[in-house]
mmCIF file of C-alpha atoms in Angstrom:
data_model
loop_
_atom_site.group_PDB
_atom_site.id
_atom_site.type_symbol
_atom_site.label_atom_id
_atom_site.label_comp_id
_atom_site.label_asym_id
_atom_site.label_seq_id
_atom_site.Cartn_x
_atom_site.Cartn_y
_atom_site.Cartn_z
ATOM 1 C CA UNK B 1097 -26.517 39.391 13.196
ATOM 2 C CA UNK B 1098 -23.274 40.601 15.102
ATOM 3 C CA UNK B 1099 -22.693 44.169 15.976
ATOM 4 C CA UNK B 1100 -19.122 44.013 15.978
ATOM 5 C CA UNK B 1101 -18.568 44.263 12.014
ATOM 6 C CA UNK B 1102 -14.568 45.906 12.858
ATOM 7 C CA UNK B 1103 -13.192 42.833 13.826
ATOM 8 C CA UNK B 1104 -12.911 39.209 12.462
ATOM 9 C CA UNK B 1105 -14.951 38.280 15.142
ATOM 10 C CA UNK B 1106 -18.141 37.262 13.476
ATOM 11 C CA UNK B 1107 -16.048 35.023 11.054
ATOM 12 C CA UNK B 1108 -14.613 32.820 14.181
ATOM 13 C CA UNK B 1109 -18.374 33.193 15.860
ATOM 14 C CA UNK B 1110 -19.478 31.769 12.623
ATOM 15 C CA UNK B 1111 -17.111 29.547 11.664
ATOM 16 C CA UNK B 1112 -18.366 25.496 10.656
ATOM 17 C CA UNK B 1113 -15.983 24.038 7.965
ATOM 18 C CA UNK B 1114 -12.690 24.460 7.548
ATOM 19 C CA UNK B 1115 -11.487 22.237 4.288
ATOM 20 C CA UNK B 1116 -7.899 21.791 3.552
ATOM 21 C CA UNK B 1117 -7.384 20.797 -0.125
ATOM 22 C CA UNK B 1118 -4.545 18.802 -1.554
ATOM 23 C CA UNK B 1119 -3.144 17.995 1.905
ATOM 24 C CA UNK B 1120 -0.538 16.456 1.092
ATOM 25 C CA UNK B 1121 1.576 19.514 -0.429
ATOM 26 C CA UNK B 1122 1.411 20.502 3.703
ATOM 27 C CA UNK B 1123 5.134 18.480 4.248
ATOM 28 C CA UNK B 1124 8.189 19.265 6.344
ATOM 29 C CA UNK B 1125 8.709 22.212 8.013
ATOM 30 C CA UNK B 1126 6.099 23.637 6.033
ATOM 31 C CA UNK B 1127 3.753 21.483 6.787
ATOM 32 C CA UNK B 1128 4.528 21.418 10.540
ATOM 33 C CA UNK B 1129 4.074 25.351 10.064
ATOM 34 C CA UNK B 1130 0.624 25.238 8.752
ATOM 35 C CA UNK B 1131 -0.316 22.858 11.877
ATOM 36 C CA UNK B 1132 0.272 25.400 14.224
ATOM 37 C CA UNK B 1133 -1.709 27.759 12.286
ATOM 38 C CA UNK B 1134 -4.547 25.399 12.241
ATOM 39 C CA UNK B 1135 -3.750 24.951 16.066
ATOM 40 C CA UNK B 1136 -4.289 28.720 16.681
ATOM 41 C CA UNK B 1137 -7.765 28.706 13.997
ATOM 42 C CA UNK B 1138 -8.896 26.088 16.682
ATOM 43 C CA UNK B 1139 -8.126 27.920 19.618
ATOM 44 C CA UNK B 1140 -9.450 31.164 18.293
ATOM 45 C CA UNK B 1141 -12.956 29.574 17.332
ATOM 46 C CA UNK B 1142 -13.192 28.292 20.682
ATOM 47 C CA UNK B 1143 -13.088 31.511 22.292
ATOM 48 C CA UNK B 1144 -15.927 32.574 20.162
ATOM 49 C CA UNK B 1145 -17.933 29.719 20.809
ATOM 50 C CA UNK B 1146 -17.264 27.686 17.852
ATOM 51 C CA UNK B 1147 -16.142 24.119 17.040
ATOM 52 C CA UNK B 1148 -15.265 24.393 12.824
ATOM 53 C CA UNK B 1149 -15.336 20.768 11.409
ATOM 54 C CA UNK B 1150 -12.322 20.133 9.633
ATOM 55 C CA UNK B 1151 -12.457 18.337 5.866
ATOM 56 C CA UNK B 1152 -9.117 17.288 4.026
ATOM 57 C CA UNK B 1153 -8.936 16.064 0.611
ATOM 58 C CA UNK B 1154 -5.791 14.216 -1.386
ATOM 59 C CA UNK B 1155 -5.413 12.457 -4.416
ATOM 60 C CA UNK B 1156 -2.312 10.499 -3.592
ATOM 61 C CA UNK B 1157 -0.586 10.313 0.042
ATOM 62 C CA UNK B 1158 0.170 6.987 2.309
ATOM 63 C CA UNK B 1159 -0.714 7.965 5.669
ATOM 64 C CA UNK B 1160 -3.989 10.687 5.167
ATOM 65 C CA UNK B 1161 -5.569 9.751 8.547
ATOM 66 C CA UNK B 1162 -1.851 10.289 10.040
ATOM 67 C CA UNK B 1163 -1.277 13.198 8.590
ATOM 68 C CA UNK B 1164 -4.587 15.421 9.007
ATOM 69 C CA UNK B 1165 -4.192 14.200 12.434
ATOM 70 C CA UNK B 1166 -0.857 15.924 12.670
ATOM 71 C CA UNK B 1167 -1.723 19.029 11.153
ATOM 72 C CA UNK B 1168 -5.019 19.515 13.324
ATOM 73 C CA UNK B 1169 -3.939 18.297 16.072
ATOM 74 C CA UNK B 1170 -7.480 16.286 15.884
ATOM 75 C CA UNK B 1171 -7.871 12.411 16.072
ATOM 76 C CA UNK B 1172 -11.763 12.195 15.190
ATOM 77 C CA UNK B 1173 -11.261 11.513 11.216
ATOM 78 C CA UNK B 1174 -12.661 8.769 9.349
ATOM 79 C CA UNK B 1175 -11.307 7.778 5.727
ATOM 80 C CA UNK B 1176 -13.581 8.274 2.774
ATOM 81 C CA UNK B 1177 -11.355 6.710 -0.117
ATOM 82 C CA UNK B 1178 -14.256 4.883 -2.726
ATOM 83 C CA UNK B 1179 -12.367 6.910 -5.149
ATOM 84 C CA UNK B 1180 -15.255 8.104 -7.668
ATOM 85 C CA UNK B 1181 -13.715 10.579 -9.930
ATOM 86 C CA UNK B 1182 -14.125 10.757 -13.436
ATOM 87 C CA UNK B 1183 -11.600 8.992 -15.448
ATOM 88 C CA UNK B 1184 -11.293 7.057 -19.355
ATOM 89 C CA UNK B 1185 -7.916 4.692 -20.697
ATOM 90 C CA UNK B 1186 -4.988 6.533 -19.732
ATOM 91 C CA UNK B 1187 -1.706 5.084 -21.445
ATOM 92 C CA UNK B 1188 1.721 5.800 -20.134
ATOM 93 C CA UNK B 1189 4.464 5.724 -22.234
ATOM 94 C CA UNK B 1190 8.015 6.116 -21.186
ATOM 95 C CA UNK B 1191 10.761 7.521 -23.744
ATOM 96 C CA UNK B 1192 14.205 7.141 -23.698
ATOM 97 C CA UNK B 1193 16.226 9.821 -25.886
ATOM 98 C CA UNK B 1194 18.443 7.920 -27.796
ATOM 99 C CA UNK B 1195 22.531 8.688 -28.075
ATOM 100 C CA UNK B 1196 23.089 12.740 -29.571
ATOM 101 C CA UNK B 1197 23.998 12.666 -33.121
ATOM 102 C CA UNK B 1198 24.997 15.145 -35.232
ATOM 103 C CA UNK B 1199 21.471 16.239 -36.178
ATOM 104 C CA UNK B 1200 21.180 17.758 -32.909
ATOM 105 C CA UNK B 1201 24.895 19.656 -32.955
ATOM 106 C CA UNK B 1202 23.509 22.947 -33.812
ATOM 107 C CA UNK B 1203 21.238 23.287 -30.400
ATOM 108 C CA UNK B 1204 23.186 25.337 -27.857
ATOM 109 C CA UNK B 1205 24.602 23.372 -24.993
ATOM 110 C CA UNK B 1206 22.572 25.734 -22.777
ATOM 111 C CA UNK B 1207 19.453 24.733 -24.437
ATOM 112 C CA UNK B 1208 19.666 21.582 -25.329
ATOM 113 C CA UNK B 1209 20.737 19.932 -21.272
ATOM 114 C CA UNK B 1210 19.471 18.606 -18.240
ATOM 115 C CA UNK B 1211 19.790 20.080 -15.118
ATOM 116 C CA UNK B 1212 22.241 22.519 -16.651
ATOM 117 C CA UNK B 1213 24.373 19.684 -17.344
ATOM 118 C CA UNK B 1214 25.296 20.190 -21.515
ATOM 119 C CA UNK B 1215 23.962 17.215 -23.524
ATOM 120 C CA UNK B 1216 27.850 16.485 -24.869
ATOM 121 C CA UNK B 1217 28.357 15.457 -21.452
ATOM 122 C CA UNK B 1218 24.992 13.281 -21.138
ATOM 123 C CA UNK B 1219 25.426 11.652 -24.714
ATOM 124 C CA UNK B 1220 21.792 11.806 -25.149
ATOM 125 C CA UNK B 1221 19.271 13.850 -26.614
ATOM 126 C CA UNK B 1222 17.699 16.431 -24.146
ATOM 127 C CA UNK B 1223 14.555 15.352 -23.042
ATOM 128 C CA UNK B 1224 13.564 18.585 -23.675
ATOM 129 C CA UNK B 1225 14.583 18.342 -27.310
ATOM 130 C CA UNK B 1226 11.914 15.084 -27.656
ATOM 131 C CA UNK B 1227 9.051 17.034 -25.444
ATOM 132 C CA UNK B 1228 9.288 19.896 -28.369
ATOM 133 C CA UNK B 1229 9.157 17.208 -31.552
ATOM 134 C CA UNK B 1230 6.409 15.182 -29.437
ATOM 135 C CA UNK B 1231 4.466 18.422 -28.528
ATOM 136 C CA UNK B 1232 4.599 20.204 -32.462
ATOM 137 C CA UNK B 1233 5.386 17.141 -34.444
ATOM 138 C CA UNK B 1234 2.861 14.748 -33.089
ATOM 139 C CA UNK B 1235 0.326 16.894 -31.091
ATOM 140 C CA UNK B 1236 -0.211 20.656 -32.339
ATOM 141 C CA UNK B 1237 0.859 20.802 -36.308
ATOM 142 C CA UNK B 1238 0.541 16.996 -37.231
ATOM 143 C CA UNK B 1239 -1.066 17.043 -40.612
ATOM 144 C CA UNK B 1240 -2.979 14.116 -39.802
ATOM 145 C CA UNK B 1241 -5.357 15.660 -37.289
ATOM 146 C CA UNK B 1242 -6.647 18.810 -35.253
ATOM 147 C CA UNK B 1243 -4.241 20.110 -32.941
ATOM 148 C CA UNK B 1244 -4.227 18.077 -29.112
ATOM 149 C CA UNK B 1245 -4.512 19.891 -26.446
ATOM 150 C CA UNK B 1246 -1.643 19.280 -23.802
ATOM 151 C CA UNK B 1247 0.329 19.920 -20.765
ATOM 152 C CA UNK B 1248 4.329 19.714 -20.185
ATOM 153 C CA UNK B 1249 5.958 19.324 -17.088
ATOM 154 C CA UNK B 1250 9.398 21.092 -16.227
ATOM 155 C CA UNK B 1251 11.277 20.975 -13.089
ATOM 156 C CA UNK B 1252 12.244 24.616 -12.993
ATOM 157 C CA UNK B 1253 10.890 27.813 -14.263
ATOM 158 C CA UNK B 1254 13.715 28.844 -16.148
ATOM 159 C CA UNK B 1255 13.192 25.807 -18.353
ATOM 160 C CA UNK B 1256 9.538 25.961 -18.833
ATOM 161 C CA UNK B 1257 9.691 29.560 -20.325
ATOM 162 C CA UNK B 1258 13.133 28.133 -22.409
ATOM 163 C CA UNK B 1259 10.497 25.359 -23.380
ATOM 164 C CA UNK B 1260 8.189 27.913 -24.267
ATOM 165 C CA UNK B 1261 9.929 29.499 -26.609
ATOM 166 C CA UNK B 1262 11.959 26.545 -28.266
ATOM 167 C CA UNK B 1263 8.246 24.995 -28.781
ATOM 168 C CA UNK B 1264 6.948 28.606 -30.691
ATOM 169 C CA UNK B 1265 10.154 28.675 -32.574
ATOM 170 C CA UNK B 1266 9.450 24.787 -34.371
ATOM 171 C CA UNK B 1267 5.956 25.467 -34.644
ATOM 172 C CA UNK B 1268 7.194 28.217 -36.608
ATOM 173 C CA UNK B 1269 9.603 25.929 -38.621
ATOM 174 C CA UNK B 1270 6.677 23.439 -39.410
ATOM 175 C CA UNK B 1271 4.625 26.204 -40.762
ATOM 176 C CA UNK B 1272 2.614 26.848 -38.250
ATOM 177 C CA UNK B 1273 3.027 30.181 -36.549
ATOM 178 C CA UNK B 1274 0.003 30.764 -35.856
ATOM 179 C CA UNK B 1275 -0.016 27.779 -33.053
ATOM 180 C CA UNK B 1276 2.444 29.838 -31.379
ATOM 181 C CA UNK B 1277 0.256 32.062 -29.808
ATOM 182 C CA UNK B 1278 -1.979 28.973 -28.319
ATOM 183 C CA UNK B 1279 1.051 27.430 -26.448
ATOM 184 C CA UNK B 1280 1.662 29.338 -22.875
ATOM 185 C CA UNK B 1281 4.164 28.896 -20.020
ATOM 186 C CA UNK B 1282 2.986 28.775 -16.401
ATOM 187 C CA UNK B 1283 4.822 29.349 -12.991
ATOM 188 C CA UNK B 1284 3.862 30.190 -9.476
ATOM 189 C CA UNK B 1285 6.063 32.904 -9.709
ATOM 190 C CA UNK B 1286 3.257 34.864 -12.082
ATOM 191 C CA UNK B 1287 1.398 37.615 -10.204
ATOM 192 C CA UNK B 1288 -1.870 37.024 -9.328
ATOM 193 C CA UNK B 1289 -3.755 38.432 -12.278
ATOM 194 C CA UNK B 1290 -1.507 36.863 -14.452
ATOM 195 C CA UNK B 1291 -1.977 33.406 -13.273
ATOM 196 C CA UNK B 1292 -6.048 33.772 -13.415
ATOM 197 C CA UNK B 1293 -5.772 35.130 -16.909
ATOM 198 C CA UNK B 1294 -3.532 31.803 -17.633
ATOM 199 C CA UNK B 1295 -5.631 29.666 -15.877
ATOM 200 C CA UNK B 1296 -8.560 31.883 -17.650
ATOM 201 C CA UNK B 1297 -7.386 30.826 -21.844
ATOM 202 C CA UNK B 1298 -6.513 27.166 -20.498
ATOM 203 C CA UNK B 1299 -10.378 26.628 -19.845
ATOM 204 C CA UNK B 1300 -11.688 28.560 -22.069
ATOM 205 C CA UNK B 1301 -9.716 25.978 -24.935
ATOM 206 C CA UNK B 1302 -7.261 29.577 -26.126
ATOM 207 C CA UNK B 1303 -4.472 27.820 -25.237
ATOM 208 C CA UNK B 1304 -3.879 24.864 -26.714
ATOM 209 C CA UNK B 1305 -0.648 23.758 -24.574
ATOM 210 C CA UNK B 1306 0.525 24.536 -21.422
ATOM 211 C CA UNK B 1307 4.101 24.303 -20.483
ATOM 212 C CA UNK B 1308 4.427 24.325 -16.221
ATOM 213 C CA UNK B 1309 6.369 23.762 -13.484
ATOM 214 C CA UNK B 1310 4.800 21.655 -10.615
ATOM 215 C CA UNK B 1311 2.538 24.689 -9.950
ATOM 216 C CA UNK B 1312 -0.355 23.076 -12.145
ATOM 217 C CA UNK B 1313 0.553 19.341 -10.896
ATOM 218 C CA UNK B 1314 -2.601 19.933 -7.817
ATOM 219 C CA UNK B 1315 -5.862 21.523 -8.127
ATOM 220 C CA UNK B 1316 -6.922 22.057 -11.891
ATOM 221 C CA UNK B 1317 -9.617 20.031 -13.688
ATOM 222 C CA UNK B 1318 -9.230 20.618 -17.579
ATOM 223 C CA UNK B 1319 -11.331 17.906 -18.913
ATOM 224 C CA UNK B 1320 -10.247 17.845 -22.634
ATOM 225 C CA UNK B 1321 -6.349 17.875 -22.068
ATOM 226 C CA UNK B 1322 -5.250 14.697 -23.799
ATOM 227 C CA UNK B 1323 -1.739 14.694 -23.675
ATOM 228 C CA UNK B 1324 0.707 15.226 -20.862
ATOM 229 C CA UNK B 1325 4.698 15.378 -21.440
ATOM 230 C CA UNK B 1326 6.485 14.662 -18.329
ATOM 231 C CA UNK B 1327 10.494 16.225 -18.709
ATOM 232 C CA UNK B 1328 12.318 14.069 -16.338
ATOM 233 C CA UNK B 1329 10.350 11.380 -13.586
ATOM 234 C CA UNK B 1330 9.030 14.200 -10.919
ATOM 235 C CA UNK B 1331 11.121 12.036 -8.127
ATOM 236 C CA UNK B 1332 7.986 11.220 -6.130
ATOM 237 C CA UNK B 1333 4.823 8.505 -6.665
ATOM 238 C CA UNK B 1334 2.350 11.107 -5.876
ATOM 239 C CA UNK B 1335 3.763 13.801 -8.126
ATOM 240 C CA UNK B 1336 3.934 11.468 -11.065
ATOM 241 C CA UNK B 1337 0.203 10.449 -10.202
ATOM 242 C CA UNK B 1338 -0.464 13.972 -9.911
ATOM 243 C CA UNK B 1339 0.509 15.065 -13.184
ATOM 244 C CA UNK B 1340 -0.337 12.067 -15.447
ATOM 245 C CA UNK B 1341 -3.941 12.662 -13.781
ATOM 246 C CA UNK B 1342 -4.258 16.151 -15.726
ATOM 247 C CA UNK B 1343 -5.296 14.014 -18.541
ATOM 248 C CA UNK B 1344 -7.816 11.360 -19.320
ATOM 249 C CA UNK B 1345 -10.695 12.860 -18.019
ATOM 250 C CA UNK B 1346 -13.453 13.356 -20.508
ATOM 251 C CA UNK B 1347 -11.855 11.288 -22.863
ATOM 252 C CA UNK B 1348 -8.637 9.012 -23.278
ATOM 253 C CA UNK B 1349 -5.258 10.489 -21.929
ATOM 254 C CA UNK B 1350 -1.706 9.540 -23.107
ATOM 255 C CA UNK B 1351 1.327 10.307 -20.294
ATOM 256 C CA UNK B 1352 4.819 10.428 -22.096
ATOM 257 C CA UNK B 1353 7.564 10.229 -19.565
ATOM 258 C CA UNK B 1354 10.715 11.360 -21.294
ATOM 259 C CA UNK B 1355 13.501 10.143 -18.603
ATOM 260 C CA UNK B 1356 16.790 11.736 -18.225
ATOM 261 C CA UNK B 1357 20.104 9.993 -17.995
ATOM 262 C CA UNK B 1358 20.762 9.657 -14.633
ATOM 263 C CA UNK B 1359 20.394 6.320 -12.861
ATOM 264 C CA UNK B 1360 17.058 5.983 -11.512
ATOM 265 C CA UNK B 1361 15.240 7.612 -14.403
ATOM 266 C CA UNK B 1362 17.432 4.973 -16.540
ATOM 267 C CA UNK B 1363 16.249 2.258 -14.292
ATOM 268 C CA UNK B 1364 12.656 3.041 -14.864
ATOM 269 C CA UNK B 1365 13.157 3.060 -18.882
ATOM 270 C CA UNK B 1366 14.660 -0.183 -18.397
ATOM 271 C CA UNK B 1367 12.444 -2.209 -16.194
ATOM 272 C CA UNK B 1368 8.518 -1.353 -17.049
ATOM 273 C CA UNK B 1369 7.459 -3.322 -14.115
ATOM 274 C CA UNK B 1370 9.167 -1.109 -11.974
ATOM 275 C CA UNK B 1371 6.979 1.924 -13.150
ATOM 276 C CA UNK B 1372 3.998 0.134 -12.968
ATOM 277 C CA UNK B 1373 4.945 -1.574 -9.330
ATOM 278 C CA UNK B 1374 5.117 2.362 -8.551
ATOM 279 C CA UNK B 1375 1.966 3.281 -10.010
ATOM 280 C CA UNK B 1376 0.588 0.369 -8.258
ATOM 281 C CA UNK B 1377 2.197 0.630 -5.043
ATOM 282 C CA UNK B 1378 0.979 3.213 -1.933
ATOM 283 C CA UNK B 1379 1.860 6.867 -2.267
ATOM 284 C CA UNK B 1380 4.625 8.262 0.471
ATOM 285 C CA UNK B 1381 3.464 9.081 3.580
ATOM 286 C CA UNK B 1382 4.322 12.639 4.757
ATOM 287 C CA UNK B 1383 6.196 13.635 7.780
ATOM 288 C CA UNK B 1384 5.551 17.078 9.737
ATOM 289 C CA UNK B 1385 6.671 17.643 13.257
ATOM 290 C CA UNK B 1386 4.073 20.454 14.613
ATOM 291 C CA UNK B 1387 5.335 20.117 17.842
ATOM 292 C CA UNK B 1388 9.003 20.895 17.462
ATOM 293 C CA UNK B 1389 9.992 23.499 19.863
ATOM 294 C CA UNK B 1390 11.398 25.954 17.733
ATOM 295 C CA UNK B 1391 8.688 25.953 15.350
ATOM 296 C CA UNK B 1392 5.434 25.431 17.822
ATOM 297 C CA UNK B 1393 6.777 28.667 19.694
ATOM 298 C CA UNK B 1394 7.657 30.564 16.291
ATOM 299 C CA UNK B 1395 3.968 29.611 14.834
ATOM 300 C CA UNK B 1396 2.382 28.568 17.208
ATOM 301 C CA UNK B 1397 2.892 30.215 20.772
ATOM 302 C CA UNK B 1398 4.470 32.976 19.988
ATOM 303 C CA UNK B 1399 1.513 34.219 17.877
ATOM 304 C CA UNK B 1400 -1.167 32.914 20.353
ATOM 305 C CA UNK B 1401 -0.311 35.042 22.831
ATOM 306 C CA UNK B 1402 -0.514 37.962 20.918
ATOM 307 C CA UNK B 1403 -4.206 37.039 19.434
ATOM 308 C CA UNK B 1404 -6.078 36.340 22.924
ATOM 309 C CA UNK B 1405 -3.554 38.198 25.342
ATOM 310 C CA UNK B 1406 -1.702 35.240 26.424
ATOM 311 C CA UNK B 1407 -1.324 31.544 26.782
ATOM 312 C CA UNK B 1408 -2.687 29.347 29.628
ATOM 313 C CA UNK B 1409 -1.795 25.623 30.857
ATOM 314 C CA UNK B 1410 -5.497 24.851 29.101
ATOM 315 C CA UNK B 1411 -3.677 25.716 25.436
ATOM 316 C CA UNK B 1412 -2.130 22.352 25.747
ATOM 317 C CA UNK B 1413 -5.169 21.070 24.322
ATOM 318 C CA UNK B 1414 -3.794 23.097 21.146
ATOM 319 C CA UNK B 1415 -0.344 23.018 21.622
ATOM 320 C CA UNK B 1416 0.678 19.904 23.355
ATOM 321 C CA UNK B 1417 2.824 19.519 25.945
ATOM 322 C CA UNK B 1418 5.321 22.288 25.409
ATOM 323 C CA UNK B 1419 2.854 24.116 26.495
ATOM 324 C CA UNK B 1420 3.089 22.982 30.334
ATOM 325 C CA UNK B 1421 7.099 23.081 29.570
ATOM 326 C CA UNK B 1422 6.998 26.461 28.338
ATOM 327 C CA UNK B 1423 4.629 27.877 31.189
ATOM 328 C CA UNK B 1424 6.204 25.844 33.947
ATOM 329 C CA UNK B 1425 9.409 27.487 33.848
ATOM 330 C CA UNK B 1426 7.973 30.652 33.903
ATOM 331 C CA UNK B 1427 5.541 30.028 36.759
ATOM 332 C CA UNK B 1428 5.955 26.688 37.832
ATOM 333 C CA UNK B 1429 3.596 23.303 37.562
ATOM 334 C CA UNK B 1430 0.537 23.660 37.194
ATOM 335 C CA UNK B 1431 -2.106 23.255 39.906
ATOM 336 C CA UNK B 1432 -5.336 23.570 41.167
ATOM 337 C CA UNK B 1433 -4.907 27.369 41.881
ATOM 338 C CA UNK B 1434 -2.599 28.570 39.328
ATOM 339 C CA UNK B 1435 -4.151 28.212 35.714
ATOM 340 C CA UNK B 1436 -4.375 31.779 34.372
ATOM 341 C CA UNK B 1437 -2.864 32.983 31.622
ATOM 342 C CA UNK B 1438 0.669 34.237 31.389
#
């Protein structure tokens, strides 16, 4: 249909829907980032005749209207939120380790901490430590069923692959080495190939348990994961809704959150209406800024004028007004005669 197949211009010419998925991972500066990249998509299709409409999807945010809005620098979205996704029971259980004692004196200080803090220090037992006993003990090698699958949640990557290995290590203890090989770490970090061969033996049921950073808490639908072991309360509503929503899909879920010692975490092991007022209560809102100067002429202007040979007082409708501030100091207001681009 277009003669031109050198350039990306049959993709803007053809350009309809443009869906942004999980929106509310675009925060902060990176957020405001992305909405001057969106800016420029706009401004692009235009000059190849196209009008893209623009379809966001989230889970869990406070302010979705506000904040596609924001990124898009559109105001013409209505909210579709008859939440019909497929869910059973899902209980949530919260653990508090209980003080060290001397049956725990032979793990490492290294291993056995939180937020490389040793447990000596803490008093308590890891919450790593009682995310390995739940995860062999009670859901892979229990003698009085099949093995469960499962997901962990760590808040770094050098713990999930110390997880990793701590978890193969008392599956090997209980007997059952040859569970080792079905638990897996995961990490954003992982090359490309790696990550789809990961992503690959979760479906396909190879590996039993998966231990990740946040890098699985958006965008994967394993139907049959039945357990999920949160290390430590995430420190947000919508990532703790996130990640207890891995499980209890096709069946019934159970969400262990294993808190550490600091104060809020021991807060929410000692109040369970406070969890559930969070569960119950409205996600946070994000906050980007798109129209900061230093970032809208980083990512946004800078950039423009590059892709269609300049900027012009009409790229406000993109841009906003630094557009006029930018433009006017270069060539002075804008008027009837003087709109072409710089």
């Amino acid at each position: 249909k277009y003669k031109d197949k050198s350039t990306w211009r049959a993709f803007f010419k053809g350009l309809r829907y443009v869906v942004i998925d999980e929106v509310h991972a675009y925060q902060g500066v990176f957020g405001s980032n992305v909405g001057n990249v969106l800016r420029r998509l706009r401004r692009l299709a235009a000059h190849y005749g196209a009008s893209p409409q623009f379809l966001a999807a989230s889970a869990t945010i406070g302010n979705p209207i506000e904040l596609v809005t924001g990124l898009t620098g559109l105001d013409e979205f209505t909210l579709a939120d008859d939440d019909g996704s497929e869910r059973r029971k899902r209980t949530i259980l919260v653990c508090n380790p209980p003080p060290r004692s001397e049956d725990h004196a032979e793990v490492t200080d290294e291993e056995d901490s939180t937020d490389g803090v040793p447990d000596d220090d803490l008093g308590r037992v890891a919450p790593q430590t009682i995310a390995i006993e739940l995860a062999a003990s009670a859901a892979l090698a229990s003698p009085n069923h099949p093995p469960v699958r499962g997901i962990g949640f760590c808040r770094s990557r050098n713990e999930v692959f110390g997880l990793t290995k701590r978890l193969q290590a008392r599956l090997k203890d209980l007997k059952r080495a040859d569970l080792g090989a079905a638990v897996a770490p995961y990490a954003a970090t992982f090359l490309a190939r790696d990550r789809v061969e990961a992503e690959g033996k979760l479906r396909d049921g190879s590996t039993l348990a998966v231990i990740s950073t946040n890098a699985l808490e958006l965008g994967i639908n394993i139907p049959d994961l039945s357990v999920a072991l949160l290390v430590g309360y995430p420190g947000q509503i919508s990532s703790f809704r996130q990640r207890a929503g891995r499980v209890g899909r096709a069946g019934e879920g159970v969400v262990v959150l294993i808190v550490g010692d600091d104060p809020l975490q021991q807060f929410i092991a000692g109040d369970a209406d406070t969890l559930q007022s969070l569960l119950d209560g409205r996600p946070e809102e994000v906050v980007i800024n798109p129209e900061a100067s230093q970032i809208a002429q980083r990512y946004g202007l800078g950039p423009a004028q590059a892709e269609l040979d300049g900027i012009s007082f009409e790229d406000a409708e993109y841009f906003g007004p630094i557009v006029d501030e930018l433009l006017s100091t270069v060539t002075g207001p804008p008027d009837a005669e003087h709109h072409g681009r710089q």
